[in-house]
Amino acid sequence: MTGGPGELVLAEHRGPVLVLTFNRPAKLNAWTDELEDRYFALLDSAEDDPDVRAVVVTGAGRGFCAGADLQQLQAVGEVSEADRARRPPRDLPRTLRKPLIGAVNGVAAGLGMVEALYCDLRFGSPSARFTTAFAQRGLIAEYGISWLLPRLVGHSRAADLLLSSRMVDAEEACRIGLLDHLVPTGSVVDAAVAYATDLAWRCSPASMATIKSQLSNDADGTYADSVTRAEDLMLQAFRGSDVVEGVASHLDKRPPDFPSLPVRSSDVPV
């Protein structure tokens, strides 16, 4: 585990998986600019670390993230457009090429819920809870949640959750698609890490990066466009070494040995 008790996001390597933990437990891990900077810096570092093949994000203590710290929110009217422009995009986690898995251990409210939805999938403990919270604070549906939420739960359910800001417990969250895996006993982090480790050892990093890109790019296109793009990407995959290794390892009945992703500055296509 890296980072002392006062570090806002802790980092722990568990084999090929990096576990990031929001670390303001006394405030239910309420979001601050400083926490964001630390989280985004760790994601940026993980992006090009060949030893990291998947990332799990969770919260310390009883909460995942209770949303924006209301003390900072009091000064929101004093933030200028220039100040906003200097910060990285809030949805930076969605650009990570590697699997990003949420381990929701408690309340995920407002921006905290958005951060959970930025993950590729979510594990939840029985104490996981979700609320959009925005309407009860006089806010709007922030940071792309009005795009993300209907795609997970459908239009009318998204309207219900956004308009009412009601609290959704873990069982309902799993039933309607906010959670992908409900972990009834044991550690939700351990369950998420076990899943991420399986991805790390069994799946091609290049394949997973491309699939993440397809899911994002094809979300608003037509089926025909998706098929056309997939045909081009399939030809690229056949020219690469991962297909050879994937087929050979299957026939040899052995674990595959896929290479790590090239760094972003590389000319090697991903």
PDB file of C-alpha atoms in Angstrom:
ATOM      1  CA  MET A   1       0.000   0.000   0.000  1.00  0.00           C
ATOM      2  CA  THR A   2       1.434   3.378  -0.992  1.00  0.00           C
ATOM      3  CA  GLY A   3       0.404   6.608   0.670  1.00  0.00           C
ATOM      4  CA  GLY A   4       0.255   7.475   4.348  1.00  0.00           C
ATOM      5  CA  PRO A   5      -2.847   7.809   6.527  1.00  0.00           C
ATOM      6  CA  GLY A   6      -3.412  11.349   5.267  1.00  0.00           C
ATOM      7  CA  GLU A   7      -3.095  10.459   1.575  1.00  0.00           C
ATOM      8  CA  LEU A   8      -6.371  11.158  -0.209  1.00  0.00           C
ATOM      9  CA  VAL A   9      -6.180   8.095  -2.475  1.00  0.00           C
ATOM     10  CA  LEU A  10      -4.275   4.976  -1.475  1.00  0.00           C
ATOM     11  CA  ALA A  11      -2.645   2.704  -4.059  1.00  0.00           C
ATOM     12  CA  GLU A  12      -1.992  -1.001  -3.562  1.00  0.00           C
ATOM     13  CA  HIS A  13      -0.617  -3.451  -6.105  1.00  0.00           C
ATOM     14  CA  ARG A  14      -2.173  -6.902  -5.905  1.00  0.00           C
ATOM     15  CA  GLY A  15      -0.306  -8.755  -8.605  1.00  0.00           C
ATOM     16  CA  PRO A  16      -1.394  -7.319 -11.965  1.00  0.00           C
ATOM     17  CA  VAL A  17      -4.241  -5.339 -10.358  1.00  0.00           C
ATOM     18  CA  LEU A  18      -3.922  -1.830  -8.927  1.00  0.00           C
ATOM     19  CA  VAL A  19      -6.374  -1.113  -6.109  1.00  0.00           C
ATOM     20  CA  LEU A  20      -7.137   2.585  -5.578  1.00  0.00           C
ATOM     21  CA  THR A  21      -8.957   3.584  -2.397  1.00  0.00           C
ATOM     22  CA  PHE A  22     -10.565   6.969  -1.811  1.00  0.00           C
ATOM     23  CA  ASN A  23      -9.310   7.818   1.654  1.00  0.00           C
ATOM     24  CA  ARG A  24     -11.467  10.377   3.457  1.00  0.00           C
ATOM     25  CA  PRO A  25     -13.457   7.902   5.572  1.00  0.00           C
ATOM     26  CA  ALA A  26     -14.557  10.475   8.143  1.00  0.00           C
ATOM     27  CA  LYS A  27     -16.282  12.359   5.284  1.00  0.00           C
ATOM     28  CA  LEU A  28     -17.538   9.218   3.507  1.00  0.00           C
ATOM     29  CA  ASN A  29     -14.798   9.969   0.940  1.00  0.00           C
ATOM     30  CA  ALA A  30     -16.449  13.194  -0.218  1.00  0.00           C
ATOM     31  CA  TRP A  31     -14.827  14.499  -3.378  1.00  0.00           C
ATOM     32  CA  THR A  32     -12.391  17.421  -3.384  1.00  0.00           C
ATOM     33  CA  ASP A  33     -10.158  18.910  -6.063  1.00  0.00           C
ATOM     34  CA  GLU A  34      -7.147  17.506  -4.225  1.00  0.00           C
ATOM     35  CA  LEU A  35      -8.623  13.985  -4.128  1.00  0.00           C
ATOM     36  CA  GLU A  36      -9.415  14.262  -7.828  1.00  0.00           C
ATOM     37  CA  ASP A  37      -5.869  15.333  -8.648  1.00  0.00           C
ATOM     38  CA  ARG A  38      -4.418  12.362  -6.759  1.00  0.00           C
ATOM     39  CA  TYR A  39      -6.893   9.876  -8.289  1.00  0.00           C
ATOM     40  CA  PHE A  40      -6.337  11.103 -11.823  1.00  0.00           C
ATOM     41  CA  ALA A  41      -2.549  11.097 -11.378  1.00  0.00           C
ATOM     42  CA  LEU A  42      -2.656   7.470 -10.213  1.00  0.00           C
ATOM     43  CA  LEU A  43      -4.860   6.492 -13.173  1.00  0.00           C
ATOM     44  CA  ASP A  44      -2.489   8.299 -15.525  1.00  0.00           C
ATOM     45  CA  SER A  45       0.453   6.413 -14.065  1.00  0.00           C
ATOM     46  CA  ALA A  46      -1.396   3.085 -14.281  1.00  0.00           C
ATOM     47  CA  GLU A  47      -2.191   3.722 -17.950  1.00  0.00           C
ATOM     48  CA  ASP A  48       1.409   3.163 -19.054  1.00  0.00           C
ATOM     49  CA  ASP A  49       2.582   0.838 -16.260  1.00  0.00           C
ATOM     50  CA  PRO A  50       3.181  -2.574 -17.894  1.00  0.00           C
ATOM     51  CA  ASP A  51       2.746  -4.284 -14.533  1.00  0.00           C
ATOM     52  CA  VAL A  52      -0.831  -2.952 -14.179  1.00  0.00           C
ATOM     53  CA  ARG A  53      -3.401  -4.749 -16.304  1.00  0.00           C
ATOM     54  CA  ALA A  54      -6.576  -3.734 -14.473  1.00  0.00           C
ATOM     55  CA  VAL A  55      -7.637  -1.201 -11.839  1.00  0.00           C
ATOM     56  CA  VAL A  56     -10.121  -1.605  -8.976  1.00  0.00           C
ATOM     57  CA  VAL A  57     -11.443   1.524  -7.248  1.00  0.00           C
ATOM     58  CA  THR A  58     -13.179   1.570  -3.856  1.00  0.00           C
ATOM     59  CA  GLY A  59     -13.647   3.716  -0.766  1.00  0.00           C
ATOM     60  CA  ALA A  60     -12.215   3.547   2.735  1.00  0.00           C
ATOM     61  CA  GLY A  61     -14.556   2.989   5.662  1.00  0.00           C
ATOM     62  CA  ARG A  62     -18.344   2.962   5.238  1.00  0.00           C
ATOM     63  CA  GLY A  63     -18.696   4.798   1.937  1.00  0.00           C
ATOM     64  CA  PHE A  64     -17.600   4.664  -1.687  1.00  0.00           C
ATOM     65  CA  CYS A  65     -17.901   8.415  -2.256  1.00  0.00           C
ATOM     66  CA  ALA A  66     -20.572  10.734  -0.828  1.00  0.00           C
ATOM     67  CA  GLY A  67     -20.241  13.183  -3.721  1.00  0.00           C
ATOM     68  CA  ALA A  68     -18.722  16.635  -3.789  1.00  0.00           C
ATOM     69  CA  ASP A  69     -17.578  18.000  -0.437  1.00  0.00           C
ATOM     70  CA  LEU A  70     -20.283  20.522   0.442  1.00  0.00           C
ATOM     71  CA  GLN A  71     -17.707  22.876   1.965  1.00  0.00           C
ATOM     72  CA  GLN A  72     -16.114  23.244  -1.474  1.00  0.00           C
ATOM     73  CA  LEU A  73     -19.524  23.377  -3.115  1.00  0.00           C
ATOM     74  CA  GLN A  74     -20.307  26.547  -1.152  1.00  0.00           C
ATOM     75  CA  ALA A  75     -17.627  28.354  -3.170  1.00  0.00           C
ATOM     76  CA  VAL A  76     -18.707  26.978  -6.548  1.00  0.00           C
ATOM     77  CA  GLY A  77     -20.020  30.367  -7.669  1.00  0.00           C
ATOM     78  CA  GLU A  78     -16.540  31.818  -7.283  1.00  0.00           C
ATOM     79  CA  VAL A  79     -14.992  29.393  -9.802  1.00  0.00           C
ATOM     80  CA  SER A  80     -14.270  31.113 -13.124  1.00  0.00           C
ATOM     81  CA  GLU A  81     -14.408  29.583 -16.592  1.00  0.00           C
ATOM     82  CA  ALA A  82     -10.601  29.868 -16.714  1.00  0.00           C
ATOM     83  CA  ASP A  83     -10.327  27.848 -13.491  1.00  0.00           C
ATOM     84  CA  ARG A  84     -12.544  25.121 -14.949  1.00  0.00           C
ATOM     85  CA  ALA A  85     -10.546  25.032 -18.186  1.00  0.00           C
ATOM     86  CA  ARG A  86      -7.300  24.378 -16.305  1.00  0.00           C
ATOM     87  CA  ARG A  87      -8.581  21.122 -14.807  1.00  0.00           C
ATOM     88  CA  PRO A  88      -8.512  17.784 -16.663  1.00  0.00           C
ATOM     89  CA  PRO A  89     -11.822  16.470 -17.989  1.00  0.00           C
ATOM     90  CA  ARG A  90     -13.930  15.075 -15.148  1.00  0.00           C
ATOM     91  CA  ASP A  91     -14.601  11.904 -17.142  1.00  0.00           C
ATOM     92  CA  LEU A  92     -10.893  11.063 -17.467  1.00  0.00           C
ATOM     93  CA  PRO A  93     -11.485   7.607 -15.875  1.00  0.00           C
ATOM     94  CA  ARG A  94     -13.555   6.620 -18.921  1.00  0.00           C
ATOM     95  CA  THR A  95     -10.488   7.075 -21.152  1.00  0.00           C
ATOM     96  CA  LEU A  96      -8.424   4.418 -19.325  1.00  0.00           C
ATOM     97  CA  ARG A  97      -7.545   1.677 -21.814  1.00  0.00           C
ATOM     98  CA  LYS A  98      -7.396  -0.956 -19.074  1.00  0.00           C
ATOM     99  CA  PRO A  99     -10.426  -2.421 -17.271  1.00  0.00           C
ATOM    100  CA  LEU A 100     -11.631  -0.131 -14.464  1.00  0.00           C
ATOM    101  CA  ILE A 101     -13.780  -1.968 -11.936  1.00  0.00           C
ATOM    102  CA  GLY A 102     -15.737  -0.350  -9.124  1.00  0.00           C
ATOM    103  CA  ALA A 103     -15.969  -2.057  -5.728  1.00  0.00           C
ATOM    104  CA  VAL A 104     -18.865  -0.125  -4.213  1.00  0.00           C
ATOM    105  CA  ASN A 105     -18.678  -0.694  -0.464  1.00  0.00           C
ATOM    106  CA  GLY A 106     -21.225   1.895   0.719  1.00  0.00           C
ATOM    107  CA  VAL A 107     -22.976   5.043  -0.401  1.00  0.00           C
ATOM    108  CA  ALA A 108     -22.212   6.434  -3.871  1.00  0.00           C
ATOM    109  CA  ALA A 109     -23.967   9.798  -4.082  1.00  0.00           C
ATOM    110  CA  GLY A 110     -23.993  12.560  -6.680  1.00  0.00           C
ATOM    111  CA  LEU A 111     -20.527  12.845  -8.154  1.00  0.00           C
ATOM    112  CA  GLY A 112     -19.614   9.667  -6.277  1.00  0.00           C
ATOM    113  CA  MET A 113     -22.321   7.831  -8.202  1.00  0.00           C
ATOM    114  CA  VAL A 114     -21.012   9.325 -11.451  1.00  0.00           C
ATOM    115  CA  GLU A 115     -17.508   8.083 -10.624  1.00  0.00           C
ATOM    116  CA  ALA A 116     -18.921   4.600 -10.023  1.00  0.00           C
ATOM    117  CA  LEU A 117     -20.691   4.747 -13.400  1.00  0.00           C
ATOM    118  CA  TYR A 118     -17.423   5.739 -15.098  1.00  0.00           C
ATOM    119  CA  CYS A 119     -16.167   2.242 -14.227  1.00  0.00           C
ATOM    120  CA  ASP A 120     -16.568  -0.476 -16.841  1.00  0.00           C
ATOM    121  CA  LEU A 121     -18.518  -2.579 -14.342  1.00  0.00           C
ATOM    122  CA  ARG A 122     -19.367  -2.545 -10.664  1.00  0.00           C
ATOM    123  CA  PHE A 123     -19.249  -4.996  -7.780  1.00  0.00           C
ATOM    124  CA  GLY A 124     -21.284  -4.088  -4.705  1.00  0.00           C
ATOM    125  CA  SER A 125     -21.504  -5.136  -1.090  1.00  0.00           C
ATOM    126  CA  PRO A 126     -24.911  -5.434   0.650  1.00  0.00           C
ATOM    127  CA  SER A 127     -24.283  -1.940   2.083  1.00  0.00           C
ATOM    128  CA  ALA A 128     -23.863  -0.368  -1.366  1.00  0.00           C
ATOM    129  CA  ARG A 129     -26.337   2.451  -1.977  1.00  0.00           C
ATOM    130  CA  PHE A 130     -26.810   4.916  -4.816  1.00  0.00           C
ATOM    131  CA  THR A 131     -28.426   8.326  -5.081  1.00  0.00           C
ATOM    132  CA  THR A 132     -28.083  10.917  -7.813  1.00  0.00           C
ATOM    133  CA  ALA A 133     -28.686  13.681  -5.201  1.00  0.00           C
ATOM    134  CA  PHE A 134     -28.454  16.526  -7.750  1.00  0.00           C
ATOM    135  CA  ALA A 135     -32.085  17.682  -7.748  1.00  0.00           C
ATOM    136  CA  GLN A 136     -32.086  17.862  -3.946  1.00  0.00           C
ATOM    137  CA  ARG A 137     -29.097  20.235  -4.104  1.00  0.00           C
ATOM    138  CA  GLY A 138     -30.564  22.517  -6.756  1.00  0.00           C
ATOM    139  CA  LEU A 139     -28.205  21.081  -9.382  1.00  0.00           C
ATOM    140  CA  ILE A 140     -28.653  19.466 -12.779  1.00  0.00           C
ATOM    141  CA  ALA A 141     -27.659  15.998 -13.994  1.00  0.00           C
ATOM    142  CA  GLU A 142     -23.917  16.529 -13.955  1.00  0.00           C
ATOM    143  CA  TYR A 143     -20.835  15.122 -15.684  1.00  0.00           C
ATOM    144  CA  GLY A 144     -22.561  12.987 -18.306  1.00  0.00           C
ATOM    145  CA  ILE A 145     -24.841  11.005 -15.977  1.00  0.00           C
ATOM    146  CA  SER A 146     -27.847  11.923 -18.159  1.00  0.00           C
ATOM    147  CA  TRP A 147     -26.070   9.977 -20.972  1.00  0.00           C
ATOM    148  CA  LEU A 148     -24.686   7.133 -18.852  1.00  0.00           C
ATOM    149  CA  LEU A 149     -27.651   6.318 -16.644  1.00  0.00           C
ATOM    150  CA  PRO A 150     -30.345   5.670 -19.320  1.00  0.00           C
ATOM    151  CA  ARG A 151     -27.962   3.279 -21.054  1.00  0.00           C
ATOM    152  CA  LEU A 152     -27.668   1.252 -17.883  1.00  0.00           C
ATOM    153  CA  VAL A 153     -31.202   1.313 -16.479  1.00  0.00           C
ATOM    154  CA  GLY A 154     -33.447   2.669 -19.263  1.00  0.00           C
ATOM    155  CA  HIS A 155     -34.977   6.111 -19.797  1.00  0.00           C
ATOM    156  CA  SER A 156     -37.839   6.040 -17.320  1.00  0.00           C
ATOM    157  CA  ARG A 157     -35.769   4.527 -14.498  1.00  0.00           C
ATOM    158  CA  ALA A 158     -33.080   7.129 -15.140  1.00  0.00           C
ATOM    159  CA  ALA A 159     -35.730   9.847 -14.954  1.00  0.00           C
ATOM    160  CA  ASP A 160     -36.985   8.374 -11.675  1.00  0.00           C
ATOM    161  CA  LEU A 161     -33.517   8.299 -10.108  1.00  0.00           C
ATOM    162  CA  LEU A 162     -32.523  11.762 -11.364  1.00  0.00           C
ATOM    163  CA  LEU A 163     -35.788  13.565 -10.583  1.00  0.00           C
ATOM    164  CA  SER A 164     -36.405  12.034  -7.166  1.00  0.00           C
ATOM    165  CA  SER A 165     -32.815  11.624  -5.920  1.00  0.00           C
ATOM    166  CA  ARG A 166     -34.163   8.648  -3.956  1.00  0.00           C
ATOM    167  CA  MET A 167     -31.781   6.152  -2.401  1.00  0.00           C
ATOM    168  CA  VAL A 168     -31.367   2.803  -4.166  1.00  0.00           C
ATOM    169  CA  ASP A 169     -30.202  -0.127  -2.054  1.00  0.00           C
ATOM    170  CA  ALA A 170     -27.849  -2.874  -3.218  1.00  0.00           C
ATOM    171  CA  GLU A 171     -30.521  -5.392  -4.199  1.00  0.00           C
ATOM    172  CA  GLU A 172     -32.429  -2.909  -6.356  1.00  0.00           C
ATOM    173  CA  ALA A 173     -29.176  -1.603  -7.803  1.00  0.00           C
ATOM    174  CA  CYS A 174     -28.271  -5.105  -8.944  1.00  0.00           C
ATOM    175  CA  ARG A 175     -31.765  -5.758 -10.286  1.00  0.00           C
ATOM    176  CA  ILE A 176     -31.907  -2.615 -12.439  1.00  0.00           C
ATOM    177  CA  GLY A 177     -28.285  -2.698 -13.677  1.00  0.00           C
ATOM    178  CA  LEU A 178     -26.387  -0.210 -11.504  1.00  0.00           C
ATOM    179  CA  LEU A 179     -24.466  -3.146 -10.043  1.00  0.00           C
ATOM    180  CA  ASP A 180     -23.226  -6.059 -12.134  1.00  0.00           C
ATOM    181  CA  HIS A 181     -22.215  -8.328  -9.249  1.00  0.00           C
ATOM    182  CA  LEU A 182     -23.644  -8.310  -5.736  1.00  0.00           C
ATOM    183  CA  VAL A 183     -21.238  -9.823  -3.194  1.00  0.00           C
ATOM    184  CA  PRO A 184     -23.443 -11.085  -0.336  1.00  0.00           C
ATOM    185  CA  THR A 185     -20.594 -12.194   1.938  1.00  0.00           C
ATOM    186  CA  GLY A 186     -16.899 -11.489   2.229  1.00  0.00           C
ATOM    187  CA  SER A 187     -14.943  -8.537   0.885  1.00  0.00           C
ATOM    188  CA  VAL A 188     -16.310  -6.742  -2.155  1.00  0.00           C
ATOM    189  CA  VAL A 189     -12.774  -5.539  -2.917  1.00  0.00           C
ATOM    190  CA  ASP A 190     -11.429  -9.093  -2.857  1.00  0.00           C
ATOM    191  CA  ALA A 191     -14.210 -10.210  -5.201  1.00  0.00           C
ATOM    192  CA  ALA A 192     -13.470  -7.356  -7.615  1.00  0.00           C
ATOM    193  CA  VAL A 193      -9.721  -8.040  -7.465  1.00  0.00           C
ATOM    194  CA  ALA A 194     -10.281 -11.747  -8.172  1.00  0.00           C
ATOM    195  CA  TYR A 195     -12.333 -10.843 -11.243  1.00  0.00           C
ATOM    196  CA  ALA A 196      -9.755  -8.272 -12.391  1.00  0.00           C
ATOM    197  CA  THR A 197      -6.921 -10.762 -11.877  1.00  0.00           C
ATOM    198  CA  ASP A 198      -8.715 -13.265 -14.080  1.00  0.00           C
ATOM    199  CA  LEU A 199      -8.973 -10.629 -16.803  1.00  0.00           C
ATOM    200  CA  ALA A 200      -5.296  -9.771 -16.361  1.00  0.00           C
ATOM    201  CA  TRP A 201      -4.034 -13.325 -16.791  1.00  0.00           C
ATOM    202  CA  ARG A 202      -6.512 -14.722 -19.305  1.00  0.00           C
ATOM    203  CA  CYS A 203      -7.410 -11.826 -21.637  1.00  0.00           C
ATOM    204  CA  SER A 204      -5.379  -9.839 -24.143  1.00  0.00           C
ATOM    205  CA  PRO A 205      -4.737  -6.257 -22.940  1.00  0.00           C
ATOM    206  CA  ALA A 206      -4.890  -5.070 -26.556  1.00  0.00           C
ATOM    207  CA  SER A 207      -8.201  -6.864 -27.111  1.00  0.00           C
ATOM    208  CA  MET A 208      -9.708  -5.390 -23.960  1.00  0.00           C
ATOM    209  CA  ALA A 209      -8.550  -1.877 -24.882  1.00  0.00           C
ATOM    210  CA  THR A 210     -10.081  -2.210 -28.338  1.00  0.00           C
ATOM    211  CA  ILE A 211     -13.337  -3.638 -26.963  1.00  0.00           C
ATOM    212  CA  LYS A 212     -13.609  -0.730 -24.507  1.00  0.00           C
ATOM    213  CA  SER A 213     -13.148   1.652 -27.432  1.00  0.00           C
ATOM    214  CA  GLN A 214     -15.804  -0.180 -29.460  1.00  0.00           C
ATOM    215  CA  LEU A 215     -18.322  -0.011 -26.624  1.00  0.00           C
ATOM    216  CA  SER A 216     -17.773   3.739 -26.346  1.00  0.00           C
ATOM    217  CA  ASN A 217     -17.615   4.574 -30.039  1.00  0.00           C
ATOM    218  CA  ASP A 218     -20.532   2.372 -31.073  1.00  0.00           C
ATOM    219  CA  ALA A 219     -22.933   3.588 -28.386  1.00  0.00           C
ATOM    220  CA  ASP A 220     -24.565   6.206 -30.628  1.00  0.00           C
ATOM    221  CA  GLY A 221     -23.957   4.666 -34.040  1.00  0.00           C
ATOM    222  CA  THR A 222     -25.934   2.232 -36.131  1.00  0.00           C
ATOM    223  CA  TYR A 223     -25.576  -1.531 -36.122  1.00  0.00           C
ATOM    224  CA  ALA A 224     -24.239  -1.413 -39.704  1.00  0.00           C
ATOM    225  CA  ASP A 225     -21.558   1.099 -38.730  1.00  0.00           C
ATOM    226  CA  SER A 226     -20.546  -1.091 -35.802  1.00  0.00           C
ATOM    227  CA  VAL A 227     -20.181  -4.117 -38.073  1.00  0.00           C
ATOM    228  CA  THR A 228     -18.107  -2.152 -40.572  1.00  0.00           C
ATOM    229  CA  ARG A 229     -15.744  -0.846 -37.906  1.00  0.00           C
ATOM    230  CA  ALA A 230     -15.478  -4.323 -36.386  1.00  0.00           C
ATOM    231  CA  GLU A 231     -14.425  -5.794 -39.726  1.00  0.00           C
ATOM    232  CA  ASP A 232     -11.554  -3.296 -39.982  1.00  0.00           C
ATOM    233  CA  LEU A 233     -10.506  -3.920 -36.386  1.00  0.00           C
ATOM    234  CA  MET A 234     -10.673  -7.681 -36.937  1.00  0.00           C
ATOM    235  CA  LEU A 235      -8.233  -7.429 -39.834  1.00  0.00           C
ATOM    236  CA  GLN A 236      -5.868  -5.442 -37.612  1.00  0.00           C
ATOM    237  CA  ALA A 237      -6.178  -8.089 -34.898  1.00  0.00           C
ATOM    238  CA  PHE A 238      -5.362 -10.902 -37.344  1.00  0.00           C
ATOM    239  CA  ARG A 239      -2.140  -9.096 -38.247  1.00  0.00           C
ATOM    240  CA  GLY A 240      -1.068  -8.956 -34.595  1.00  0.00           C
ATOM    241  CA  SER A 241       0.633 -11.502 -32.378  1.00  0.00           C
ATOM    242  CA  ASP A 242      -2.138 -11.763 -29.785  1.00  0.00           C
ATOM    243  CA  VAL A 243      -4.394 -13.864 -32.020  1.00  0.00           C
ATOM    244  CA  VAL A 244      -1.547 -16.299 -32.664  1.00  0.00           C
ATOM    245  CA  GLU A 245      -0.859 -16.571 -28.933  1.00  0.00           C
ATOM    246  CA  GLY A 246      -4.540 -16.811 -28.035  1.00  0.00           C
ATOM    247  CA  VAL A 247      -5.144 -19.705 -30.415  1.00  0.00           C
ATOM    248  CA  ALA A 248      -1.868 -21.465 -29.568  1.00  0.00           C
ATOM    249  CA  SER A 249      -2.416 -21.270 -25.808  1.00  0.00           C
ATOM    250  CA  HIS A 250      -5.925 -22.679 -26.195  1.00  0.00           C
ATOM    251  CA  LEU A 251      -4.707 -25.601 -28.322  1.00  0.00           C
ATOM    252  CA  ASP A 252      -1.761 -26.201 -25.984  1.00  0.00           C
ATOM    253  CA  LYS A 253      -4.089 -26.052 -22.957  1.00  0.00           C
ATOM    254  CA  ARG A 254      -1.882 -23.494 -21.191  1.00  0.00           C
ATOM    255  CA  PRO A 255      -2.369 -19.944 -19.901  1.00  0.00           C
ATOM    256  CA  PRO A 256      -1.804 -17.290 -22.582  1.00  0.00           C
ATOM    257  CA  ASP A 257       1.213 -14.996 -22.467  1.00  0.00           C
ATOM    258  CA  PHE A 258      -0.086 -11.733 -23.907  1.00  0.00           C
ATOM    259  CA  PRO A 259       2.147  -8.630 -23.980  1.00  0.00           C
ATOM    260  CA  SER A 260       1.306  -5.498 -22.039  1.00  0.00           C
ATOM    261  CA  LEU A 261      -0.217  -2.532 -23.805  1.00  0.00           C
ATOM    262  CA  PRO A 262       2.244  -0.232 -25.565  1.00  0.00           C
ATOM    263  CA  VAL A 263       2.660   3.150 -23.904  1.00  0.00           C
ATOM    264  CA  ARG A 264       0.514   5.917 -25.323  1.00  0.00           C
ATOM    265  CA  SER A 265       3.477   7.624 -26.985  1.00  0.00           C
ATOM    266  CA  SER A 266       4.222   4.472 -28.967  1.00  0.00           C
ATOM    267  CA  ASP A 267       3.465   4.243 -32.678  1.00  0.00           C
ATOM    268  CA  VAL A 268       2.220   0.688 -32.189  1.00  0.00           C
ATOM    269  CA  PRO A 269      -1.526   0.678 -32.923  1.00  0.00           C
ATOM    270  CA  VAL A 270      -3.902  -0.461 -30.196  1.00  0.00           C
TER     271      VAL A 270
END
